[in-house]
């Protein structure tokens, strides 16, 4: 035990010494961060920087922590603020401007903050209603495909979603309904959803692993809701993480219920190693990292022409026409929408 | 006029001991000032100090919100209800553990303590398996309690059963049954004897246990979040939401202050009952008071308690184990050693090593700080200042972990205290919750050491250090080990603060469980169950070892 402690102490001591070292670049992210070792190693070799990664709780928590510590940040680059929270990061001066090399290859619909270049888009994913294929075939029922479908009587008491105040997919789904029905119509839609027996739980974990009957966790927990708000990439995840892997995904996506999230990275305002941070940002939208993304974080690349893995094409193709919303509109209204939603649905 | 040698020596010692007590207190006071008061103050100031001036008007604004008042109301009444229910269910257990001898009692006492030291994320998951969908109640009678207040109340009983059994049962087992018998010989009926003799002796312990349960349920976080659903919110949950999700730091700061005031009030009452409890009772060796149950009534009581323990405490844990074995050939356990799990930079199994290392370091810190504090607090003639210090040491138990975690991040980031990237940050945060347990375990034992022994040693010329080593240490060695064990188990399970400050390449067991639960797929879910099971077993083993070391005079936990 003493040996272990000593080892633990000395390795961290080493980190402390290195933090002022310009050969180390530190990436702060949320705990869904994942990348292949060889891809990171290749970047380290070509750039000469050692990469350290600090995963900091779920997406919202990581952003808040980064904002709290912005005067003396924990790293050089922050990755993982999405379009629903972007304004909180920008308004609080979290990032300094840098236009990453290769920004011109980012698909135009994902670019944001074009004048100041404080953030670089890195990946995108869709929040969509997932359905349990087995349930719908057993009941001889067609799975829903659109927001309108979800309030139909045949889908009564089937949907579970997340608290929009506490969960990123929950907020995404709310914004999707606002985008679909407009500022005046979304509340009436949620009243209908409620009348149709929508269940709201606090976290994605609970909704997906406990309540949803189609996921492996939910099956074990005897989840009885065959519809859940999750991601378009959840079906391929159900295949890839299963042992043995099934031939088809046990779940599907209601493609007319999707809201597109874009995740951004940026150079932190008081970064100790801005040069390393810039190199890291270039790397994040480089071809190699972009093609490594999907199977690690279950999201899609934003770079033009980046290859998408077979399993994704097979089990979870991206939605054709997802709902989107201008980050500025989200910034102006998010808190108010969440507040009205809370008193409408939870109280 | 001549003073005798003894008088000179006595005068010297009492002055010396006052100085010594101050010196002893200096270290714990400094520890709490730097690692508790300063970080908490820093995060509160971040919320309430805008452009250099305090916005105390925010307190009134926040209190005026109906949502906040609703949270306050729910927090209070669910804590009252939880406390009442826990006493109702656990007091028979305390009696059975104190007065009856039955096979497997030691192991069972450890088992009922396991829930108390488990992280809430594990408990929430385990409990959901009992009262949630597809849980036992659902399968048998189609009854589901998740997202109802009943689930919260039952889980609070599950969590705090041990507090009552250990606090009340510990004292009960040392009350001389002969006194009650004497009262009956003198003509009192059984209820009269109980009411006149046992109840008054026991009442302060019941009050102390009730207050601790009230404190733990008043500040409940994980249980309410996981089982209650989004419609229920305690102060602690609301502080977390405001800080971590809504990012309204000034509302969070006001709520922190409200919780702080409430906790301080609870602790003040607790300190008062604890002092009352220390009135001289004739205590006897616990081993002599327990005997085999006699008669149908006693056997029925024992059976009733065993059934309750099995249904309410053992069953949820058993379901956890069952789910961890869901893959053939211990598949989920074997997956823990794989590096390509995806959720981690390291194989999840390494979290066990990290947790053990952190817990050992946290235990060392907690025992050193706690033992110094307990020694300083030993003297009965301690003044008001010292008594206040006693209550102060308990505060970390009731202050929101998220506040402490965020406080560490923004307060300990500059030289000379730039600890943010240091591994010691996690053990320091864990030690904060460990110290109260060490103090509460050691204090009663230290206070029971006959003062005259110490005085005699001093008079004979022993230095204070030598007095401690030769008089106190031999008598408190076992209490010290028990305290260390408790600090260890509590550190192992600490989640709230750790999750904010643990380094990603060194996740602890509870952090790893939470992260695995946060990812889709059967393998991740199964691994979370497997890690939870391992954590539960480690805690159980630590507690079984503790049972063998139980001191003659039990502490307050």
Short mmCIF file of C-alpha atoms in Angstrom, two decimals, chain B residues 20 43 61 98 108 128 183 190 275 315 341 347 364 410-411 416 457 461 488 522 536 552:
data_model
loop_
_atom_site.label_atom_id
_atom_site.label_comp_id
_atom_site.label_asym_id
_atom_site.label_seq_id
_atom_site.Cartn_x
_atom_site.Cartn_y
_atom_site.Cartn_z
CA UNK B 20 -1.27 21.69 25.73
CA UNK B 43 -17.82 29.71 -3.16
CA UNK B 61 -35.33 37.68 -2.84
CA UNK B 98 -28.32 -5.10 22.57
CA UNK B 108 -25.33 -9.20 10.97
CA UNK B 128 -34.62 0.89 -7.16
CA UNK B 183 -37.12 -1.97 40.39
CA UNK B 190 -42.58 -4.32 33.89
CA UNK B 275 -23.62 16.19 26.92
CA UNK B 315 -32.57 -7.78 -0.23
CA UNK B 341 -13.94 -0.70 -22.07
CA UNK B 347 -9.17 -0.59 -16.93
CA UNK B 364 -4.48 8.74 8.15
CA UNK B 410 -11.72 27.92 -6.71
CA UNK B 411 -10.03 28.38 -3.33
CA UNK B 416 1.10 28.34 -1.29
CA UNK B 457 1.32 10.06 35.95
CA UNK B 461 6.91 13.55 36.36
CA UNK B 488 -11.78 4.28 5.89
CA UNK B 522 -25.17 -4.00 -21.35
CA UNK B 536 -20.02 -3.37 -1.05
CA UNK B 552 -15.79 -1.94 25.54
#
